Coordinates of C-alpha atoms and ligand atoms in Angstrom, one line a residue:
Chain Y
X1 CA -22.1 -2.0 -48.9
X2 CA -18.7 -3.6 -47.7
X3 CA -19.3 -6.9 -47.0
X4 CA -16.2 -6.8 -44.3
X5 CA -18.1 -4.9 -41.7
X6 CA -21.8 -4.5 -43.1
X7 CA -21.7 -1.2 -43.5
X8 CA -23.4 1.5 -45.7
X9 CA -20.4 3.0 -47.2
X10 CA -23.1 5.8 -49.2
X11 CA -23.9 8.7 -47.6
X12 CA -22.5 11.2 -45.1
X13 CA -21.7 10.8 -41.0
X14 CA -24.7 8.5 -39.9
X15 CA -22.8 6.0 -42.0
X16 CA -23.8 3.1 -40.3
X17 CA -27.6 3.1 -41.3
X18 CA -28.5 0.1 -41.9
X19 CA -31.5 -0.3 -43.9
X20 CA -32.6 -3.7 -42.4
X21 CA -36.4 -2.1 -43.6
X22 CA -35.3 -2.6 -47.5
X23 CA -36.7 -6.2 -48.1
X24 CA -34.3 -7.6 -45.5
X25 CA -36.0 -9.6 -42.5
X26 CA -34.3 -12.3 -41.0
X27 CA -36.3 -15.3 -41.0
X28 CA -33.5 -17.6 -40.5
X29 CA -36.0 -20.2 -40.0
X30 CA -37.0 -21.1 -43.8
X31 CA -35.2 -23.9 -45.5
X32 CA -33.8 -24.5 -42.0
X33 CA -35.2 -27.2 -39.3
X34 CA -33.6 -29.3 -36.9
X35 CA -34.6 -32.4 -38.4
X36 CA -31.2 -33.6 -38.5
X37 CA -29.5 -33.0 -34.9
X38 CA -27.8 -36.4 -34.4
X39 CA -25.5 -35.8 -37.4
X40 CA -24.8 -31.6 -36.5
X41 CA -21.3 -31.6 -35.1
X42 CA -19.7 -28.7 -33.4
X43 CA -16.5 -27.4 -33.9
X44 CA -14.8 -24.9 -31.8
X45 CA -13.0 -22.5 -34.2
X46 CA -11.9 -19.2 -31.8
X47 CA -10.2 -17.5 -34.4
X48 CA -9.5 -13.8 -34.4
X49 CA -11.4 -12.6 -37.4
X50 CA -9.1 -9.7 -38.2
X51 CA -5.8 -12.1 -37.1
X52 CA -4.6 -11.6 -41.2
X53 CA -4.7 -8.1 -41.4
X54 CA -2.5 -7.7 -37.8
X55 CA -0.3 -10.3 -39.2
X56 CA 0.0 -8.2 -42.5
X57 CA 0.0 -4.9 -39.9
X58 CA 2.9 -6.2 -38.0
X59 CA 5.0 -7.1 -41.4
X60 CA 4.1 -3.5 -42.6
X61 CA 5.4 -2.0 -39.5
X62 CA 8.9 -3.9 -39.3
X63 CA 9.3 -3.3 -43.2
X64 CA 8.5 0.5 -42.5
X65 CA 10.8 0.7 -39.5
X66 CA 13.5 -0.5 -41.9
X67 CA 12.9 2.0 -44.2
X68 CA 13.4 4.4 -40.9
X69 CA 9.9 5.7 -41.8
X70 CA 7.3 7.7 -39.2
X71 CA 4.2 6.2 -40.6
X72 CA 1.1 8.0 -39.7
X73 CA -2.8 6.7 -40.1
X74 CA -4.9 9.7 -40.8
X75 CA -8.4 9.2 -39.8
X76 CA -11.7 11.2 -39.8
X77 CA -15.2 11.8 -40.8
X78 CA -15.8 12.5 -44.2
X79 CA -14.5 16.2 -45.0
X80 CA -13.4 16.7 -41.5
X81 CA -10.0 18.3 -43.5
X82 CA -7.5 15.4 -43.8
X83 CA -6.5 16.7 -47.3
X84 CA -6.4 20.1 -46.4
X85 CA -4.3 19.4 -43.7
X86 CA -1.8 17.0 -45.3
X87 CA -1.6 20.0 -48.3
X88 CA -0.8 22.3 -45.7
X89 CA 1.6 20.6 -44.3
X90 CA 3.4 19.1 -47.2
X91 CA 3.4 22.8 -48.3
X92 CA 5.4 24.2 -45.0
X93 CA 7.7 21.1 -44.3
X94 CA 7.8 18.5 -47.4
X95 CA 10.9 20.5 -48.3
X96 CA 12.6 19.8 -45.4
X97 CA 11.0 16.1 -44.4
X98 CA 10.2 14.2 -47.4
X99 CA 7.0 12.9 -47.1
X100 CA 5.1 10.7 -49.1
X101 CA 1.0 10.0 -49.0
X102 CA -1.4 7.0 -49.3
X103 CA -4.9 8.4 -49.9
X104 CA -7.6 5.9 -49.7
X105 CA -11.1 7.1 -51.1
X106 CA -14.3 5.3 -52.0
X107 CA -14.0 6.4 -55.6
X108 CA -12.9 9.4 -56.6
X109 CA -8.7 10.2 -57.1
X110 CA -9.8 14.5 -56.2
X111 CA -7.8 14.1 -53.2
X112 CA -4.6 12.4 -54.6
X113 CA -4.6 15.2 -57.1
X114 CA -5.1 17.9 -55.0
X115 CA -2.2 16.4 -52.6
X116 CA 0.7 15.7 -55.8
X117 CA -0.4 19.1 -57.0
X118 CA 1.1 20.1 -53.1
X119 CA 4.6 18.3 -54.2
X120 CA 3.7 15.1 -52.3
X121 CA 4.5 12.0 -53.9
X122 CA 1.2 10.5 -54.1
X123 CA -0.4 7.4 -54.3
X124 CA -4.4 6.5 -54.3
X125 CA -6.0 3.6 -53.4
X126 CA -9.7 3.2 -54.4
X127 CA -11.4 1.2 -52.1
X128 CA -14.6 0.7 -54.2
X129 CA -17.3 -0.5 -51.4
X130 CA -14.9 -1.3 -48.8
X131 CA -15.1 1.6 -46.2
X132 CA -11.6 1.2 -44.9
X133 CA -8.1 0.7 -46.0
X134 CA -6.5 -3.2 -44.7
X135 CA -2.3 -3.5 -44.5
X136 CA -2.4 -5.6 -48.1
X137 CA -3.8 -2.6 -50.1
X138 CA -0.9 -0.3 -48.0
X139 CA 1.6 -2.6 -48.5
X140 CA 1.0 -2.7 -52.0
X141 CA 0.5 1.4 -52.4
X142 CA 3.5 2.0 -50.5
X143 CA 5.7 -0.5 -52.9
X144 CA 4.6 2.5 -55.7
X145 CA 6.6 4.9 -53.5
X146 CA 10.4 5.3 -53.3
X147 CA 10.4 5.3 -49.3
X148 CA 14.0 5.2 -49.3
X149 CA 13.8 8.6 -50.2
X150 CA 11.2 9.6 -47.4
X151 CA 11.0 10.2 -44.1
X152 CA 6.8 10.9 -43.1
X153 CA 4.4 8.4 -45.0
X154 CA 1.2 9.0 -44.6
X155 CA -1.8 7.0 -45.0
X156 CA -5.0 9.4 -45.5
X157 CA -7.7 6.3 -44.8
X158 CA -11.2 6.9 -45.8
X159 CA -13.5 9.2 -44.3
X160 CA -15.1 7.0 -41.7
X161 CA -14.3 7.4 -38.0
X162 CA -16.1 3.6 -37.4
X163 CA -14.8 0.6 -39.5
X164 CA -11.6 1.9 -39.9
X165 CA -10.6 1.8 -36.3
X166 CA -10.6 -1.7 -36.4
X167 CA -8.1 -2.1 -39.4
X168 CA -4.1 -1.7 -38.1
X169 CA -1.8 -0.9 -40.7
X170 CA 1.2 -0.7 -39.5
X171 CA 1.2 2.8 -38.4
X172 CA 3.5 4.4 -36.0
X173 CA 1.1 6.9 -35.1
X174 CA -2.7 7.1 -34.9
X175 CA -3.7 10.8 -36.0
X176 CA -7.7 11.4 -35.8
X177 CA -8.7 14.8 -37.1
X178 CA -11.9 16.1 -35.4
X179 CA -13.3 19.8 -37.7
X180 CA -15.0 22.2 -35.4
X181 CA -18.3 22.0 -37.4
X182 CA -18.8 18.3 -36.5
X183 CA -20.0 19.7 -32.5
X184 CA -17.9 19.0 -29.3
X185 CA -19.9 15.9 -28.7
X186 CA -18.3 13.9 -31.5
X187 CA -15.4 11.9 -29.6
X188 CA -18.1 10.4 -27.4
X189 CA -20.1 9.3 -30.5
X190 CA -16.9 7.4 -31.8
X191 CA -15.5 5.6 -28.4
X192 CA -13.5 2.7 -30.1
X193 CA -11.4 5.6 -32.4
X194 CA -10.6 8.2 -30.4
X195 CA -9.7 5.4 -27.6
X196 CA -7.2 3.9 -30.4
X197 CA -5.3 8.1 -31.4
X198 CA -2.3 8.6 -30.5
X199 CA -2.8 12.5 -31.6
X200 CA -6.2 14.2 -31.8
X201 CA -6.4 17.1 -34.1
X202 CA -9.3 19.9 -33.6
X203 CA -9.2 21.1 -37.1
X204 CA -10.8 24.1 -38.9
X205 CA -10.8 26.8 -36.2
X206 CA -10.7 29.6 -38.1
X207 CA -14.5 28.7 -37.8
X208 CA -14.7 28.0 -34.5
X209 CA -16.7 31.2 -33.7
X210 CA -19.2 31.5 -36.6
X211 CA -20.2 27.9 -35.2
X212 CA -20.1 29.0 -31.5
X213 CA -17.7 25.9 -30.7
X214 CA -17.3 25.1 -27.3
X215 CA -13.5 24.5 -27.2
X216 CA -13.3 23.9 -23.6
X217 CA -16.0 21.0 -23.9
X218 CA -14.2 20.1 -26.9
X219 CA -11.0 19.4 -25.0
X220 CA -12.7 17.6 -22.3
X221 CA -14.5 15.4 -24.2
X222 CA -11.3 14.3 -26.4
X223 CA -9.4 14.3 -22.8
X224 CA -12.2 11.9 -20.9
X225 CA -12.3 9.6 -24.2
X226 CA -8.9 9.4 -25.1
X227 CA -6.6 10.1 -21.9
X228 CA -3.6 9.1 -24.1
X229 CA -3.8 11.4 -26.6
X230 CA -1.8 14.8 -27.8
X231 CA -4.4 17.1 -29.0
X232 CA -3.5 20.0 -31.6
X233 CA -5.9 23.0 -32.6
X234 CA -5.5 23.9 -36.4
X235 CA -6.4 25.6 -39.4
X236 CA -5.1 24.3 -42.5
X237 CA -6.5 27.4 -43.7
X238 CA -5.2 30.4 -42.1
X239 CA -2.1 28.0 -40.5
X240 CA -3.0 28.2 -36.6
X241 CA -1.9 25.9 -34.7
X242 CA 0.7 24.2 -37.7
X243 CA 3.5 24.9 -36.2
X244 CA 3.1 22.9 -32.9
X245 CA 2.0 19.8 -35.4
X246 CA 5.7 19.9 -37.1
X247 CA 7.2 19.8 -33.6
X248 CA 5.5 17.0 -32.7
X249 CA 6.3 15.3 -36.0
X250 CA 9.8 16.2 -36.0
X251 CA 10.1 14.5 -32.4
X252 CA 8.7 11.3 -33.8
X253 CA 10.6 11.4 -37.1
X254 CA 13.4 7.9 -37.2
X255 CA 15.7 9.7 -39.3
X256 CA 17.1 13.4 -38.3
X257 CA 16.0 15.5 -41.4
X258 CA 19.5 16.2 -42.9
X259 CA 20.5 12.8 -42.5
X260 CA 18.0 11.9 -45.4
X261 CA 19.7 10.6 -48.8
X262 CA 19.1 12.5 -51.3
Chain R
X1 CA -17.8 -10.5 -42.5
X2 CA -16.2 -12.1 -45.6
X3 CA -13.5 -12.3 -43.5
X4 CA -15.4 -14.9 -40.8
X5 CA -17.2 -16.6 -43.6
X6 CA -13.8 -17.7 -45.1
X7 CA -12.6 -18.8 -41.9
X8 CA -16.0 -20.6 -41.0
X9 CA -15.7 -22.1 -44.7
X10 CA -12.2 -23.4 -44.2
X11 CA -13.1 -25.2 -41.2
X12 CA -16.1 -26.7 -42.8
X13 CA -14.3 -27.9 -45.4
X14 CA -11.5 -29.4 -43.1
X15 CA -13.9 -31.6 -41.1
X16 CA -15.3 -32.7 -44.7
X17 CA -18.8 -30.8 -43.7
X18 CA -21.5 -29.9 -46.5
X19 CA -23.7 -27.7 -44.7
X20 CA -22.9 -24.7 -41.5
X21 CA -26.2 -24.5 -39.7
X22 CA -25.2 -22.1 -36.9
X23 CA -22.2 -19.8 -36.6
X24 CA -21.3 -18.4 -33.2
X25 CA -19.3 -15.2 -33.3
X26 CA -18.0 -13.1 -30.0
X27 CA -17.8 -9.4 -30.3
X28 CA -15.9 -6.7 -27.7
X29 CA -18.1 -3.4 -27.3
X30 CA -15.3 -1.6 -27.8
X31 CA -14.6 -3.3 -31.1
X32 CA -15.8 -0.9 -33.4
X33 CA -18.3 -3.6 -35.1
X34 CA -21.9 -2.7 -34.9
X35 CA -23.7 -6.5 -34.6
X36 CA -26.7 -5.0 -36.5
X37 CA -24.2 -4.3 -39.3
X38 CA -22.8 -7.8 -39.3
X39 CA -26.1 -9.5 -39.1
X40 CA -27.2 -8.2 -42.5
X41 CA -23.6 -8.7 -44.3
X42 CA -24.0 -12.3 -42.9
X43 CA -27.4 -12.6 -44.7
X44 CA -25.7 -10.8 -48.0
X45 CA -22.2 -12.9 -47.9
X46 CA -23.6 -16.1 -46.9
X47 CA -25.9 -16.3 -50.2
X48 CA -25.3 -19.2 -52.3
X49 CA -22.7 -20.8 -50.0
X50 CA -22.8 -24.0 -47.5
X51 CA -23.7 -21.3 -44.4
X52 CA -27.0 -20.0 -46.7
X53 CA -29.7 -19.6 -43.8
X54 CA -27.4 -20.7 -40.5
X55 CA -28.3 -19.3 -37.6
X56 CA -26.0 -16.4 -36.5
X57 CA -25.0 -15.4 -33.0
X58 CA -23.3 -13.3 -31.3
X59 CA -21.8 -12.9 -27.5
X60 CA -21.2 -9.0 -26.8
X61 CA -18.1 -9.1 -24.8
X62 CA -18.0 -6.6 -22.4
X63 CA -15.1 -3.9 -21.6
X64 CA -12.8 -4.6 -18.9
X65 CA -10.1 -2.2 -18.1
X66 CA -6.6 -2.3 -15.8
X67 CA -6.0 1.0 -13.3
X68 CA -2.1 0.9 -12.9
X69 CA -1.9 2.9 -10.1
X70 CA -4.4 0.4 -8.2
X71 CA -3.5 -2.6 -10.0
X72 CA -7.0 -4.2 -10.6
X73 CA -9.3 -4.7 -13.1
X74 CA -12.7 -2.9 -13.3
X75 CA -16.0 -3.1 -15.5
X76 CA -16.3 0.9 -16.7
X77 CA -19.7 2.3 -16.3
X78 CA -19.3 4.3 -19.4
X79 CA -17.3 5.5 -21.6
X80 CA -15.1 6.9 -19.8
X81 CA -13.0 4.5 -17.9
X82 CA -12.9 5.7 -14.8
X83 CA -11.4 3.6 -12.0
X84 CA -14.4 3.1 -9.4
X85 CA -11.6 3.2 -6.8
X86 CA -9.1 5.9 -7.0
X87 CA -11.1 8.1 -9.7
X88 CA -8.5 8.3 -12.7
X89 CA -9.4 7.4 -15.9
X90 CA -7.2 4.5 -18.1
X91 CA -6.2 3.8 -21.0
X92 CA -5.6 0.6 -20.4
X93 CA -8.1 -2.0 -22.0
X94 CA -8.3 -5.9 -21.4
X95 CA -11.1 -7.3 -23.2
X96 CA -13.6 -5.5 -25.2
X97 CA -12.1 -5.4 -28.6
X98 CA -12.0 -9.1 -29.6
X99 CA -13.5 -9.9 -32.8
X100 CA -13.7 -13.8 -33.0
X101 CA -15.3 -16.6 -34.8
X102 CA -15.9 -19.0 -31.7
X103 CA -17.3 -22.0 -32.9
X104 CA -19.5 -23.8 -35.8
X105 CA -22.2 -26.5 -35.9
X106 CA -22.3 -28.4 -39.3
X107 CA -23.1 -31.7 -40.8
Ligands
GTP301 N1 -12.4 27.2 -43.2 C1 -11.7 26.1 -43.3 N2 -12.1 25.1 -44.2 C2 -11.4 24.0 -44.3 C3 -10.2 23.8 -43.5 N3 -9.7 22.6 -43.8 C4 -10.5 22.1 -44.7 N4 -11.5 22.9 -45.0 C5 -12.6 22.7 -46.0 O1 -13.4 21.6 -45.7 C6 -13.7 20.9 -46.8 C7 -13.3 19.4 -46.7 O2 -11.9 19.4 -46.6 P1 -11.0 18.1 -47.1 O3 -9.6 18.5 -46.8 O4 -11.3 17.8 -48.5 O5 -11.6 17.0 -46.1 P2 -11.2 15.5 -46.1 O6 -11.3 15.0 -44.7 O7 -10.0 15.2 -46.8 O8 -12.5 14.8 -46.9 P3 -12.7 13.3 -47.4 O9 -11.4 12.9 -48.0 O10 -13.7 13.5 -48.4 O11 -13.1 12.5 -46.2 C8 -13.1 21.6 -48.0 O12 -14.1 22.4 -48.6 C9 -12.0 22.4 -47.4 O13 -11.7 23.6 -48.1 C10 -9.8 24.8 -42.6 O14 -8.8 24.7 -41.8 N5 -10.6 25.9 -42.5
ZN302 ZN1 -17.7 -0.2 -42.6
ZN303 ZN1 -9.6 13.8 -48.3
ZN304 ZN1 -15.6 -2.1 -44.2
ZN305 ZN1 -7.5 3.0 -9.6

């Protein structure tokens, strides 16, 4: 469980089950009675609980922005495609915009792996039972990289579209990746993430018939939920869609490409 | 959680308290924090520490969002913030996504 937010971190989508059956009751009664009141005191705190990580977000950002770096925050549901997409794309454009990647994973390093095998320098965080990634643990992944050398950093979080929502991390950009199989009803399961994307990316289309997606509901869902967002319609597969992303991307990139220092 | 239990154990320490009997949080619906979820990390987090078995509450803080092109602030009816006046939907959010430790009782 991570303690942060409570959550089951085991288990696929439904993440949030929480097993309050398991031995758990809250009888906050016991041990507890108001024998006592004339000495209870009450102090009015009013403190932003997450106030240290957006403190620790805002010095990531101006640190990155000095570095001239497009920062990106990769978010999804667990095997949505992140990885596949970020190989894909390191693949087709990390020649011409350096990019480097954060990938943040419960426990396993598969995913940094498969992304260095791509030719992205790569660095993996493992979060252990925390089910999202905070600005300290980026900070201190992103010190293993040579930014000066890059121009795209991205930050694959783990696969979790609830908890890590709440977590800035000094991002630029807000990328939530949405695969066809997951049903056109998914934004409007996950209000507070899809409200908080910049870019919404419909991945895995290649499949979109064999699971009789409904793209137009799709793209009014994503549309009603998150008004602000860019939507993109890939597959890091067969490569639909790709080349839209990099336009985007190079549109947002600090530095122009052959500008970088080699 | 940990996070508000550091907090609340900070202030208890400040005001030289030994025990946090209750523990008042407010939460935005639009927070991403499930209050079920936080209720049993308080229980797990809370063991073997001053706030053991306080009471824990929370507020549930509505959304309110702003309409731009109407320049008032409206309660959405779901979640898709419509304005109730001129029909467009906003993206502009003023309260909802708080997550704050309000206030402490101890002794
Ligand atoms: N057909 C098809 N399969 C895809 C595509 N993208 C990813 N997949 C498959 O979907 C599965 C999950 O992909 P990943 O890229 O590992 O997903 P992820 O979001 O990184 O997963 P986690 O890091 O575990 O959350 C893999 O078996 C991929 O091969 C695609 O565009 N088309
Ligand atoms: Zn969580
Ligand atoms: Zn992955
Ligand atoms: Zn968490
Ligand atoms: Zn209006």
């Amino acid at each position: 469980m991570c303690t942060n937010c409570g959550c089951s971190v085991v288990g696929e989508v439904g993440i949030h089950s929480h097993s309050h059956e398991n031995g758990h009751s809250h009888s906050h009664e016991n041990g507890h009675h108001h024998h006592h009141h004339d000495t209870h005191q009450t102090i009015a705190v009013g403190q932003a609980v997450l106030a240290k990580n957006d403190r620790l977000a805002e010095r990531n950002r101006g640190y990155f922005m000095a570095k001239n770096l497009l920062v990106l925050n990769v978010l999804s549901s667990p095997g949505s495609g992140k990885t596949a997409f970020l190989e894909r794309m390191v693949q087709d454009i990390g020649s011409r915009i350096p990019t480097g990647i954060i990938v943040g994973d419960l426990e396993t390093d598969n995913d940094a792996v498969r992304l260095s095998n791509s030719g992205a320098a790569t660095v993996q965080i493992t979060t252990g039972t925390v089910c999202h990634l905070e600005s300290d643990m980026v900070l201190k992944a992103a010190q293993q990289l040579n930014l000066d050398r890059l121009d795209v950093l991205v930050i694959e979080n783990v696969g979790n579209l609830v908890c890590p929502a709440a977590y800035d991390l000094g991002e630029d950009l807000r990328v939530v990746l949405l695969s066809v199989t997951e049903g056109e009803d998914k934004p409007l399961k996950y209000p507070t993430m899809f409200k908080s994307a910049q870019v919404v990316i419909i991945s895995k289309i290649d499949l979109a018939e064999a699971v009789e997606f409904d793209r137009e509901k799709a793209l009014e869902n994503i549309r009603k939920m998150a008004p602000q967002a860019t939507i993109f319609e890939v597959s890091s597969r067969k490569g639909q869609g790709m080349t839209e992303w990099y336009g985007y991307l190079q549109q947002h990139l600090k530095k122009s490409p052959v500008s970088t220092i080699s | 959680m940990e996070n508000t239990l550091n907090i609340a154990l900070d202030c208890a320490k400040a005001q030289n308290a030994s025990k946090i009997h209750r523990l008042k949080m407010r939460v935005g619906d639009l927070s991403g924090v499930v209050p079920d979820a936080l209720e049993f990390a308080f229980d797990v987090v809370t063991r073997g520490t001053i706030a053991e078995g306080a009471e824990f509450e929370i507020e549930r803080v509505p959304v309110i969002c702003h309409c731009p092109t109407c320049d008032r602030d409206f309660e959405p009816m779901d979640w898709f913030y419509e304005c109730p006046h001129c029909h467009q939907l906003t993206p502009h959010i003023q309260s909802g996504q708080e997550i704050e430790l309000t206030s402490l009782e101890v002794s």
